[in-house]
Coordinates of C-alpha atoms in Angstrom, one line a residue:
X896 CA 14.1 11.5 -34.5
X897 CA 15.0 10.0 -31.0
X898 CA 18.7 10.1 -32.4
X899 CA 18.2 13.8 -33.4
X900 CA 17.0 14.9 -30.0
X901 CA 19.8 13.1 -28.1
X902 CA 22.4 14.3 -30.3
X903 CA 20.9 17.8 -30.2
X904 CA 20.7 17.8 -26.2
X905 CA 24.2 16.1 -25.6
X906 CA 26.5 17.6 -28.4
X907 CA 25.2 21.3 -28.3
X908 CA 28.0 22.8 -29.1
X909 CA 29.5 20.8 -32.0
X910 CA 26.0 21.1 -33.2
X911 CA 26.3 25.2 -33.2
X912 CA 29.9 25.0 -34.6
X913 CA 28.8 22.7 -37.7
X914 CA 25.6 25.3 -37.9
X915 CA 28.2 28.2 -38.3
X916 CA 30.5 26.4 -40.5
X917 CA 27.5 25.2 -42.9
X918 CA 26.5 29.5 -42.9
X919 CA 29.7 30.4 -43.3
X920 CA 29.9 28.0 -46.1
X921 CA 27.0 29.3 -47.7
X922 CA 28.0 33.1 -47.5
X923 CA 31.1 32.4 -49.4
X924 CA 29.2 30.1 -51.9
X925 CA 26.8 32.9 -52.4
X926 CA 29.5 35.6 -52.3
X927 CA 31.4 33.7 -55.4
X928 CA 28.5 33.5 -57.4
X929 CA 27.6 36.8 -57.1
X930 CA 31.3 37.9 -58.1
X931 CA 31.0 35.9 -61.2
X932 CA 28.1 37.7 -61.9
X933 CA 30.1 40.9 -62.2
X934 CA 29.2 42.4 -58.9
X935 CA 32.7 44.0 -56.8
X936 CA 33.8 41.7 -53.8
X937 CA 32.3 43.8 -51.2
X938 CA 28.9 44.7 -52.7
X939 CA 29.0 40.9 -53.6
X940 CA 29.6 40.0 -49.8
X941 CA 26.6 42.5 -48.8
X942 CA 24.2 41.2 -51.2
X943 CA 25.0 37.8 -49.7
X944 CA 24.6 38.3 -46.3
X945 CA 20.9 40.6 -47.2
X946 CA 19.9 37.4 -48.7
X947 CA 20.7 35.5 -45.9
X948 CA 18.7 37.5 -43.6
X949 CA 21.3 38.3 -40.8
X950 CA 23.3 35.2 -39.1
X951 CA 21.5 35.6 -35.6
X952 CA 17.9 35.5 -37.0
X953 CA 19.0 32.2 -39.0
X954 CA 21.0 30.4 -36.0
X955 CA 18.1 31.3 -33.4
X956 CA 15.1 30.0 -36.5
X957 CA 17.3 26.8 -36.8
X958 CA 17.4 26.1 -33.2
X959 CA 13.8 26.7 -32.6
X960 CA 13.2 23.6 -34.8
X961 CA 15.6 21.4 -33.7
X962 CA 14.5 18.2 -32.0
X963 CA 14.9 18.5 -27.9
X964 CA 14.4 22.4 -28.4
X965 CA 11.5 22.3 -25.7
X966 CA 13.6 20.4 -23.4
X967 CA 16.5 23.1 -23.9
X968 CA 14.3 26.0 -23.1
X969 CA 12.9 23.6 -20.1
X970 CA 16.5 23.2 -18.9
X971 CA 17.3 26.9 -19.0
X972 CA 14.4 28.0 -17.1
X973 CA 15.1 25.2 -14.6
X974 CA 18.6 26.8 -14.1
X975 CA 17.2 30.3 -13.9
X976 CA 14.8 28.8 -11.3
X977 CA 17.5 27.5 -9.2
X978 CA 19.6 30.8 -9.5
X979 CA 16.4 32.6 -8.2
X980 CA 15.8 30.7 -5.2
X981 CA 19.2 30.6 -4.2
X982 CA 18.8 34.3 -3.9
X983 CA 16.1 33.9 -1.6
X984 CA 17.3 31.1 1.0
X985 CA 14.8 32.0 3.5
X986 CA 11.9 31.7 1.7
X987 CA 13.1 28.7 -0.1
X988 CA 13.9 26.8 3.1
X989 CA 10.4 27.7 4.5
X990 CA 8.8 26.3 1.4
X991 CA 10.6 23.3 1.0
X992 CA 10.4 22.5 4.8
X993 CA 6.2 23.2 4.3
X994 CA 6.3 20.9 1.3
X995 CA 8.2 18.1 3.4
X996 CA 6.0 17.8 5.9
X997 CA 2.7 17.5 4.0
X998 CA 4.1 15.4 1.0
X999 CA 5.8 13.1 3.8
X1000 CA 2.6 12.7 5.9
X1001 CA 0.5 12.1 2.9
X1002 CA 2.8 9.3 1.4
X1003 CA 3.4 7.9 4.8
X1004 CA -0.4 7.4 5.5
X1005 CA -0.8 6.4 1.9
X1006 CA 1.4 3.6 2.3
X1007 CA -0.9 2.4 5.3
X1008 CA -3.9 2.4 2.8
X1009 CA -2.2 1.2 -0.3
X1010 CA -0.7 -1.9 1.6
X1011 CA -4.1 -2.4 3.7
X1012 CA -6.5 -1.9 1.3
X1013 CA -5.3 -1.0 -2.2
X1014 CA -3.0 -4.0 -3.5
X1015 CA -4.7 -7.1 -4.4
X1016 CA -4.5 -9.9 -2.2
X1017 CA -1.3 -12.1 -2.5
X1018 CA -2.9 -15.2 -4.0
X1019 CA -3.6 -16.3 -7.6
X1020 CA -6.8 -14.4 -9.0
X1021 CA -8.0 -12.6 -5.7
X1022 CA -11.2 -11.8 -7.1
X1023 CA -12.6 -15.1 -7.2
X1024 CA -11.6 -15.6 -3.6
X1025 CA -14.9 -15.8 -0.9
X1026 CA -14.9 -15.9 2.6
X1027 CA -17.9 -18.6 3.9
X1028 CA -19.8 -18.0 7.0
X1029 CA -23.1 -19.4 8.9
X1030 CA -25.3 -16.5 9.6
X1031 CA -28.3 -16.6 12.3
X1032 CA -30.5 -13.5 13.0
X1033 CA -30.2 -14.0 16.8
X1034 CA -26.3 -14.7 16.6
X1035 CA -24.6 -12.7 14.3
X1036 CA -23.7 -12.5 10.6
X1037 CA -20.2 -14.1 10.3
X1038 CA -20.7 -16.9 12.5
X1039 CA -17.7 -20.3 12.5
X1040 CA -18.7 -23.2 10.7
X1041 CA -20.0 -26.4 12.1
X1042 CA -17.4 -29.3 9.9
X1043 CA -20.4 -31.4 8.9
X1044 CA -22.2 -28.6 7.2
X1045 CA -18.9 -27.5 5.3
X1046 CA -18.8 -31.2 4.0
X1047 CA -22.0 -30.6 2.9
X1048 CA -21.6 -27.2 1.1
X1049 CA -18.4 -28.6 -0.5
X1050 CA -20.1 -32.0 -1.6
X1051 CA -23.7 -30.2 -2.9
X1052 CA -22.4 -26.6 -4.3
X1053 CA -22.3 -26.5 -8.1
X1054 CA -20.3 -22.8 -8.3
X1055 CA -17.2 -23.2 -6.7
X1056 CA -13.9 -24.4 -8.0
X1057 CA -12.9 -25.5 -4.5
X1058 CA -13.6 -24.9 -0.9
X1059 CA -11.2 -25.3 1.8
X1060 CA -11.6 -25.3 5.6
X1061 CA -9.3 -24.3 8.5
X1062 CA -9.3 -25.0 12.3
X1063 CA -7.5 -22.3 13.8
X1064 CA -7.4 -23.8 17.4
X1065 CA -4.8 -26.1 17.6
X1066 CA -1.8 -25.3 19.3
X1067 CA 1.8 -27.6 19.3
X1068 CA 4.3 -28.6 21.5
X1069 CA 7.6 -29.2 19.8
X1070 CA 9.9 -31.6 21.6
X1071 CA 12.8 -33.7 20.9
X1072 CA 15.0 -30.2 19.5
X1073 CA 16.0 -29.3 23.4
X1074 CA 13.7 -27.5 25.5
X1075 CA 10.4 -27.7 24.4
X1076 CA 8.3 -25.0 22.3
X1077 CA 5.0 -24.0 21.9
X1078 CA 3.6 -23.5 18.1
X1079 CA 0.8 -22.0 16.9
X1080 CA -0.7 -24.3 14.6
X1081 CA -3.9 -24.8 12.2
X1082 CA -5.5 -27.6 10.6
X1083 CA -6.7 -27.6 7.3
X1084 CA -7.9 -29.3 4.4
X1085 CA -5.8 -30.9 1.6
X1086 CA -7.3 -28.2 -1.0
X1087 CA -6.3 -24.9 1.2
X1088 CA -3.0 -24.3 -0.1
X1089 CA -4.2 -25.2 -3.9
X1090 CA -7.3 -22.8 -3.4
X1091 CA -5.0 -19.7 -2.6
X1092 CA -2.5 -21.0 -5.4
X1093 CA 0.3 -21.6 -3.1
X1094 CA 3.4 -23.1 -4.4
X1095 CA 5.9 -24.6 -1.7
X1096 CA 9.2 -23.4 -0.8
X1097 CA 10.0 -27.2 -0.3
X1098 CA 8.2 -30.5 -0.5
X1099 CA 4.7 -30.7 -1.6
X1100 CA 0.8 -29.9 -0.3
X1101 CA -1.1 -32.6 1.8
X1102 CA -2.8 -35.6 0.1
X1103 CA -6.3 -35.6 0.9
X1104 CA -6.3 -38.9 3.2
X1105 CA -3.1 -38.8 4.5
X1106 CA -2.7 -38.0 8.6
X1107 CA 0.5 -37.5 10.5
X1108 CA 2.2 -35.2 8.1
X1109 CA 2.8 -31.1 8.8
X1110 CA 3.5 -28.5 6.6
X1111 CA 6.3 -26.0 8.5
X1112 CA 6.3 -22.2 8.0
X1113 CA 9.0 -20.7 6.6
X1114 CA 9.9 -19.2 10.1
X1115 CA 9.4 -21.9 11.9
X1116 CA 11.8 -24.1 9.4
X1117 CA 14.6 -21.2 10.2
X1118 CA 14.4 -20.8 13.3
X1119 CA 13.8 -24.5 15.0
X1120 CA 15.3 -26.6 12.0
X1121 CA 18.2 -24.2 10.9
X1122 CA 16.5 -24.0 7.3
X1123 CA 18.0 -27.4 6.3
X1124 CA 16.9 -28.4 3.0
X1125 CA 16.7 -31.9 4.1
X1126 CA 14.1 -31.5 6.6
X1127 CA 11.5 -32.6 4.0
X1128 CA 10.8 -36.5 4.9
X1129 CA 12.2 -35.9 8.2
X1130 CA 10.0 -36.6 11.4
X1131 CA 9.5 -34.1 14.1
X1132 CA 8.0 -34.2 17.5
X1133 CA 4.7 -32.4 18.2
X1134 CA 2.5 -33.2 21.2
X1135 CA 4.4 -36.4 22.1
X1136 CA 3.0 -37.6 18.7
X1137 CA 5.7 -38.4 15.5
X1138 CA 4.8 -35.8 12.3
X1139 CA 6.3 -36.4 8.9
X1140 CA 7.1 -33.0 7.2
X1141 CA 5.9 -32.8 3.8
X1142 CA 6.2 -29.2 2.7
X1143 CA 7.8 -26.0 3.6
X1144 CA 5.5 -22.8 3.0
X1145 CA 7.4 -19.8 0.9
X1146 CA 8.7 -16.6 2.9
X1147 CA 5.6 -14.4 2.0
X1148 CA 3.0 -16.8 2.5
X1149 CA 0.5 -15.4 5.3
X1150 CA -3.0 -15.7 5.7
X1151 CA -5.4 -12.5 5.3
X1152 CA -8.1 -12.1 7.6
X1153 CA -9.5 -10.4 10.3
X1154 CA -7.6 -11.1 13.6
X1155 CA -11.0 -11.5 15.2
X1156 CA -11.4 -14.7 13.0
X1157 CA -8.4 -16.7 14.5
X1158 CA -8.4 -15.4 18.1
X1159 CA -6.3 -12.6 17.2
X1160 CA -3.6 -14.7 15.1
X1161 CA -2.2 -13.1 12.1
X1162 CA 0.3 -16.1 11.7
X1163 CA 0.6 -20.2 12.2
X1164 CA 3.8 -21.8 12.9
X1165 CA 2.8 -25.2 11.9
X1166 CA -0.2 -27.0 9.4
X1167 CA -1.8 -30.2 10.0
X1168 CA -4.3 -32.4 7.5
X1169 CA -7.9 -31.4 8.7
X1170 CA -9.1 -34.5 6.4
X1171 CA -13.0 -34.2 6.3
X1172 CA -13.0 -36.9 3.6
X1173 CA -15.8 -38.8 4.9
X1174 CA -18.8 -37.6 6.2
X1175 CA -18.5 -36.3 9.7
X1176 CA -20.5 -37.8 12.9
X1177 CA -23.8 -36.0 13.6
X1178 CA -22.5 -34.3 16.6
X1179 CA -20.1 -32.4 14.3
X1180 CA -23.2 -30.6 13.0
X1181 CA -23.4 -29.0 16.5
X1182 CA -19.8 -27.6 16.9
X1183 CA -18.5 -24.6 15.4
X1184 CA -14.6 -24.4 15.1
X1185 CA -14.1 -23.6 11.4
X1186 CA -13.1 -21.1 9.0
X1187 CA -14.6 -21.6 5.3
X1188 CA -13.2 -20.4 1.7
X1189 CA -14.1 -21.1 -1.5
X1190 CA -12.8 -20.0 -5.0
X1191 CA -15.8 -19.3 -7.5
X1192 CA -15.2 -21.0 -11.0
X1193 CA -14.1 -18.5 -13.9
X1194 CA -17.5 -16.5 -14.9
X1195 CA -19.6 -17.1 -11.9
X1196 CA -20.6 -14.2 -10.3
X1197 CA -20.8 -13.6 -6.4
X1198 CA -24.8 -13.4 -6.6
X1199 CA -24.7 -16.9 -8.6
X1200 CA -23.0 -18.4 -5.8
X1201 CA -25.0 -16.9 -3.2
X1202 CA -28.2 -18.3 -4.7
X1203 CA -26.3 -21.8 -4.6
X1204 CA -25.6 -21.6 -1.0
X1205 CA -29.0 -20.0 -0.5
X1206 CA -30.3 -23.5 -2.0
X1207 CA -28.3 -25.2 0.3
X1208 CA -28.8 -23.8 3.4
X1209 CA -32.3 -24.4 2.7
X1210 CA -31.9 -28.0 2.1
X1211 CA -29.8 -28.0 5.4
X1212 CA -32.6 -26.5 7.4
X1213 CA -34.8 -29.0 6.1
X1214 CA -32.6 -32.1 6.8
X1215 CA -31.2 -31.0 10.0
X1216 CA -33.9 -28.9 11.9
X1217 CA -32.0 -28.9 15.3
X1218 CA -28.9 -27.6 14.0
X1219 CA -29.4 -25.5 11.2
X1220 CA -33.0 -23.5 11.9
X1221 CA -33.0 -20.1 11.1
X1222 CA -29.3 -20.5 9.5
X1223 CA -28.3 -18.9 6.3
X1224 CA -24.9 -19.2 4.2
X1225 CA -23.2 -15.9 3.8
X1226 CA -20.4 -15.2 1.0
X1227 CA -18.1 -12.0 1.3
X1228 CA -15.3 -11.3 -1.0
X1229 CA -12.3 -12.2 1.2
X1230 CA -10.6 -8.8 0.7
X1231 CA -13.7 -6.9 1.7
X1232 CA -14.4 -9.0 4.7
X1233 CA -10.7 -8.7 6.1
X1234 CA -10.4 -5.0 5.7
X1235 CA -13.8 -4.2 6.2
X1236 CA -13.1 -3.0 9.8
X1237 CA -10.7 -0.6 9.2
X1238 CA -11.5 0.9 5.5
X1239 CA -13.6 3.8 6.9
X1240 CA -10.9 4.6 9.8
X1241 CA -8.1 4.7 6.9
X1242 CA -9.5 6.6 4.4
X1243 CA -10.6 9.1 7.1
X1244 CA -6.9 9.6 8.0
X1245 CA -5.6 10.0 4.2
X1246 CA -8.3 12.8 4.0
X1247 CA -7.2 14.4 7.1
X1248 CA -3.5 14.4 6.0
X1249 CA -4.5 15.6 2.6
X1250 CA -6.1 18.8 4.6
X1251 CA -3.1 19.2 6.1
X1252 CA -1.5 19.3 2.8
X1253 CA -3.9 21.7 1.3
X1254 CA -3.4 24.0 4.0
X1255 CA 0.4 23.4 3.6
X1256 CA -0.3 24.8 0.2
X1257 CA -2.3 27.6 0.8
X1258 CA 0.7 29.0 3.2
X1259 CA 2.9 28.9 0.1
X1260 CA 0.7 30.6 -2.3
X1261 CA 0.7 33.3 0.6
X1262 CA 4.5 33.3 0.5
X1263 CA 4.4 33.7 -3.0
X1264 CA 1.8 36.2 -3.5
X1265 CA 4.2 38.5 -0.9
X1266 CA 7.5 37.5 -3.4
X1267 CA 5.3 38.5 -6.5
X1268 CA 4.9 42.1 -4.9
X1269 CA 8.6 42.2 -5.4
X1270 CA 9.5 40.7 -8.3
X1271 CA 6.9 42.9 -10.3
X1272 CA 9.5 45.0 -11.8
X1273 CA 11.5 42.1 -13.1
X1274 CA 8.5 40.9 -14.6
X1275 CA 7.5 44.3 -16.0
X1276 CA 10.9 44.6 -17.4
X1277 CA 10.8 41.1 -18.9
X1278 CA 7.5 41.6 -20.6
X1279 CA 8.8 45.0 -21.9
X1280 CA 11.5 43.0 -23.6
X1281 CA 9.1 40.9 -25.3
X1282 CA 8.7 38.0 -23.1
X1283 CA 5.2 36.6 -24.0
X1284 CA 2.5 36.0 -21.1
X1285 CA 3.0 32.3 -21.6
X1286 CA 6.9 32.5 -21.3
X1287 CA 6.4 34.3 -18.0
X1288 CA 3.9 31.9 -16.8
X1289 CA 6.3 28.9 -17.8
X1290 CA 9.2 30.5 -16.0
X1291 CA 7.2 30.7 -12.8
X1292 CA 5.3 27.7 -13.0
X1293 CA 8.7 26.1 -13.7
X1294 CA 10.0 27.8 -10.4
X1295 CA 6.6 26.1 -8.6
X1296 CA 7.9 22.6 -9.8
X1297 CA 11.2 22.7 -8.8
X1298 CA 10.0 24.0 -5.2
X1299 CA 7.6 20.9 -5.2
X1300 CA 10.3 18.5 -6.7
X1301 CA 12.7 19.3 -3.9
X1302 CA 10.0 19.5 -1.3
X1303 CA 8.6 15.9 -2.4
X1304 CA 11.8 14.4 -2.8
X1305 CA 12.7 15.3 1.0
X1306 CA 9.1 14.3 1.7
X1307 CA 9.8 10.5 0.2
X1308 CA 13.0 10.4 2.5
X1309 CA 10.8 11.1 5.3
X1310 CA 8.2 8.7 4.2
X1311 CA 10.9 5.8 4.0
X1312 CA 12.3 6.7 7.5
X1313 CA 9.0 7.1 9.2
X1314 CA 6.8 4.2 7.5
X1315 CA 8.7 1.2 9.1
X1316 CA 8.7 3.5 12.3
X1317 CA 4.7 4.0 12.0
X1318 CA 4.5 0.0 11.2
X1319 CA 6.3 -1.0 14.6
X1320 CA 3.3 1.2 16.5
X1321 CA 0.6 -0.2 14.4
X1322 CA -1.6 -2.7 16.0
X1323 CA -0.5 -6.3 15.4
X1324 CA -3.6 -7.3 14.5
X1325 CA -4.0 -4.5 11.6
X1326 CA -4.7 -6.9 8.4
X1327 CA -2.0 -7.1 5.6
X1328 CA 0.3 -4.9 8.3
X1329 CA 3.1 -7.2 6.2
X1330 CA 2.5 -5.4 3.1
X1331 CA 2.8 -2.0 4.0
X1332 CA 5.9 -0.7 2.4
X1333 CA 7.2 2.3 0.0
X1334 CA 6.6 0.4 -3.5
X1335 CA 6.0 1.4 -6.6
X1336 CA 2.5 2.6 -6.4
X1337 CA 3.6 4.9 -3.5
X1338 CA 6.1 6.4 -5.7
X1339 CA 3.9 6.8 -8.2
X1340 CA 1.2 8.4 -5.6
X1341 CA 4.2 10.9 -4.6
X1342 CA 4.7 11.8 -8.1
X1343 CA 1.3 12.6 -8.7
X1344 CA 0.9 14.6 -5.7
X1345 CA 4.2 16.6 -6.6
X1346 CA 2.6 17.5 -9.9
X1347 CA -0.9 18.4 -8.0
X1348 CA 0.8 20.4 -5.2
X1349 CA 3.2 22.3 -7.8
X1350 CA 0.0 23.4 -9.8
X1351 CA -1.9 24.0 -6.8
X1352 CA 0.7 26.7 -5.3
X1353 CA 1.7 27.5 -8.5
X1354 CA -1.2 29.2 -10.0
X1355 CA -0.2 32.1 -7.8
X1356 CA 1.8 33.0 -10.6
X1357 CA -0.6 33.2 -12.8
X1358 CA -2.3 36.0 -11.3
X1359 CA 1.0 38.1 -10.7
X1360 CA 1.9 37.5 -14.5
X1361 CA -1.8 38.9 -15.3
X1362 CA -1.0 41.5 -13.2
X1363 CA 2.1 42.9 -15.2
X1364 CA -0.3 44.4 -17.3
X1365 CA -2.3 46.1 -15.1
X1366 CA -1.9 49.0 -13.0
X1367 CA -0.1 48.7 -9.7
X1368 CA -2.9 49.7 -7.6
X1369 CA -5.3 47.1 -9.2
X1370 CA -3.1 44.3 -9.0
X1371 CA -1.9 45.3 -5.5
X1372 CA -5.8 45.3 -4.5
X1373 CA -6.3 41.8 -6.2
X1374 CA -3.3 39.9 -4.6
X1375 CA -4.8 41.4 -1.3
X1376 CA -8.2 39.7 -2.0
X1377 CA -6.4 36.4 -2.8
X1378 CA -4.4 36.5 0.0
X1379 CA -7.3 37.0 2.1
X1380 CA -9.5 34.3 0.6
X1381 CA -6.3 31.8 1.2
X1382 CA -6.0 32.7 4.9
X1383 CA -10.0 32.3 5.3
X1384 CA -9.3 28.8 3.5
X1385 CA -6.9 27.6 5.8
X1386 CA -8.4 28.6 8.9
X1387 CA -11.6 26.7 8.0
X1388 CA -9.7 23.8 7.2
X1389 CA -7.6 23.6 10.3
X1390 CA -11.1 24.5 12.2
X1391 CA -12.5 21.2 10.6
X1392 CA -9.4 19.3 11.7
X1393 CA -9.4 20.7 15.1
X1394 CA -12.8 19.6 15.4
X1395 CA -12.5 16.0 14.2
X1396 CA -9.1 15.5 16.4
X1397 CA -10.7 16.8 19.7
X1398 CA -13.9 14.6 18.7
X1399 CA -12.0 11.7 18.6
X1400 CA -9.8 12.0 21.5
X1401 CA -12.8 12.7 23.3
X1402 CA -14.0 9.4 21.8
X1403 CA -10.9 7.8 22.6
X1404 CA -10.5 9.0 26.4
X1405 CA -14.5 8.1 26.8
X1406 CA -13.6 4.3 25.6
X1407 CA -10.3 4.0 28.0
X1408 CA -12.3 5.2 30.7
X1409 CA -14.9 2.5 30.4
X1410 CA -14.9 0.2 33.0
X1411 CA -14.5 -3.3 32.3
X1412 CA -16.4 -4.6 35.4
X1413 CA -13.4 -6.0 37.4
X1414 CA -9.8 -4.6 38.8
X1415 CA -7.5 -4.4 35.9
X1416 CA -4.4 -3.0 37.8
X1417 CA -1.6 -5.5 38.7
X1418 CA -3.1 -8.1 37.0
X1419 CA -1.3 -10.6 34.6
X1420 CA -3.1 -13.5 32.1
X1421 CA -1.3 -16.2 30.5
X1422 CA -2.2 -19.4 28.2
X1423 CA -0.9 -22.7 28.2
X1424 CA -1.6 -25.9 26.5
X1425 CA -1.0 -29.4 27.4
X1426 CA 0.1 -32.3 25.3
X1427 CA -2.8 -35.2 24.6
X1428 CA -1.7 -37.6 27.1
X1429 CA -3.3 -35.0 29.7
X1430 CA -6.8 -35.7 27.9
X1431 CA -6.5 -39.6 29.1
X1432 CA -9.7 -40.2 30.4
X1433 CA -11.9 -37.2 29.2
X1434 CA -14.8 -38.2 27.4
X1435 CA -16.6 -35.2 25.4
X1436 CA -19.7 -33.9 27.6
X1437 CA -19.4 -35.9 31.2
X1438 CA -16.5 -33.4 33.0
X1439 CA -14.0 -36.5 33.3
X1440 CA -11.2 -35.1 33.0
X1441 CA -9.0 -35.6 36.0
X1442 CA -5.3 -35.4 34.7
X1443 CA -6.0 -31.8 33.3
X1444 CA -7.7 -30.5 36.7
X1445 CA -4.9 -32.1 38.8
X1446 CA -2.1 -30.0 36.5
X1447 CA -4.3 -26.7 36.7
X1448 CA -4.7 -27.4 40.5
X1449 CA -0.9 -27.9 40.8
X1450 CA -0.1 -25.1 38.7
X1451 CA -2.4 -22.2 40.6
X1452 CA -0.7 -23.7 43.7
X1453 CA 3.1 -23.2 42.3
X1454 CA 2.2 -19.8 40.9
X1455 CA 0.8 -18.7 44.4
X1456 CA 3.8 -19.4 46.1
X1457 CA 6.0 -17.0 43.8
X1458 CA 7.1 -13.8 45.8
X1459 CA 5.0 -11.2 44.8
X1460 CA 1.8 -13.3 43.3
X1461 CA -1.2 -12.3 45.5

């Protein structure tokens, strides 16, 4: 069947020639048979033609049952639609530009929604990953975790395959490579990368009890170490201490999270081993630097895991009332927690551009109604020549589909250009911003949007083809009513968008005008970190940090002496 389809599609002339030869041979054989029966040659040929039923009719009947005939008719309709649209360049240009803007805007915003909200997390079995938090009725629902509490969570739970913790606060000074470089760092437990299912580009993961080792991000490996394959096993100087490189992360690895969880950090340059292989000291139940993650065991629901954590929290409240009074543990799916703050805003934005596309479709429908009046005689003539209503409808829908295809193609080109430009202007702390791209899902969305759009404004030809068999006055009155309805719909949607945009602009202006309580003009801020040697003599809780204090005073004095600094 498939062979016959392609043969009929690409070898049409040869197939027609073979059909002509076969019919001619049949006529010759039938004529010869009639002559043998005693008929005169002319009468025999005439009888053979009558028995056949007419060459043209037979050819049409054969073509109608050939494999691929539907595609052939479709291609005829497409060619006719293109010729028809070329005869009306003004209408065609306006329609295609309108669709380009509408579909391009929808594709662009859907690329953001898809990358941030719809794609699964880039980890193994992301549906089993959860974010773990301490919770307190007076201080908040998502509090960072005390190391000693995390140690107990990991030891006492029965519903998690793995638990891992991350301390996002360390900074490191890389030396021995010329000018010192400041790197953002994270301390993680040894289960952190296995929990996410990360495979190293080079080397291996931490071992649970080893210290003085470091894993490099891919960008750090490239930017500071020249992407040397032999970096694994080499020593690097971080904060005046030697660290052995044991691994390099893959290029596409990043940690999905809210920026607020990690001090607005979305990437880390180096990763070191947090340890926590033995029970922490008592004071580590009162400090809360950690973010915690868990992977559920197969078949365990979030509700079962939450019940398990509630049991652990109750036990910790009983054993350590000074630090855990009224505290609970909260488990949230990692993806849900990361995008919770932006989900509503992005879906609202997608709905807004969808309304813009509806306005575009209503505009095009009005243009098609105007064009339909000019084509009434053409449609009436084709109907009089025997074209069925469905044949007329199919032709007109094909024209709408051609317009939708051209508009969506240009809209996709517009999206390919605008998505990277938009990403550059999005907030750097937007979750999963690196995954925003025009990918397969976006292409499928554009294809579906093309189909829906073509049908939306293509419904107008259905009314027009029905009007072929109505009197002109009735058809014109019906078109006028439909045109007025479309205009009312356009104005209504536009008013909704205008009101929403006005309210959002007013809210944004109010936010920008809120006084922070201090003068912000001409003020700069900066962060700095010091190697551990500056902390010599520092004892936790006593304020004895003379070297750090001396450095801060000396730095402030030197900055004050910079011209232009007050």
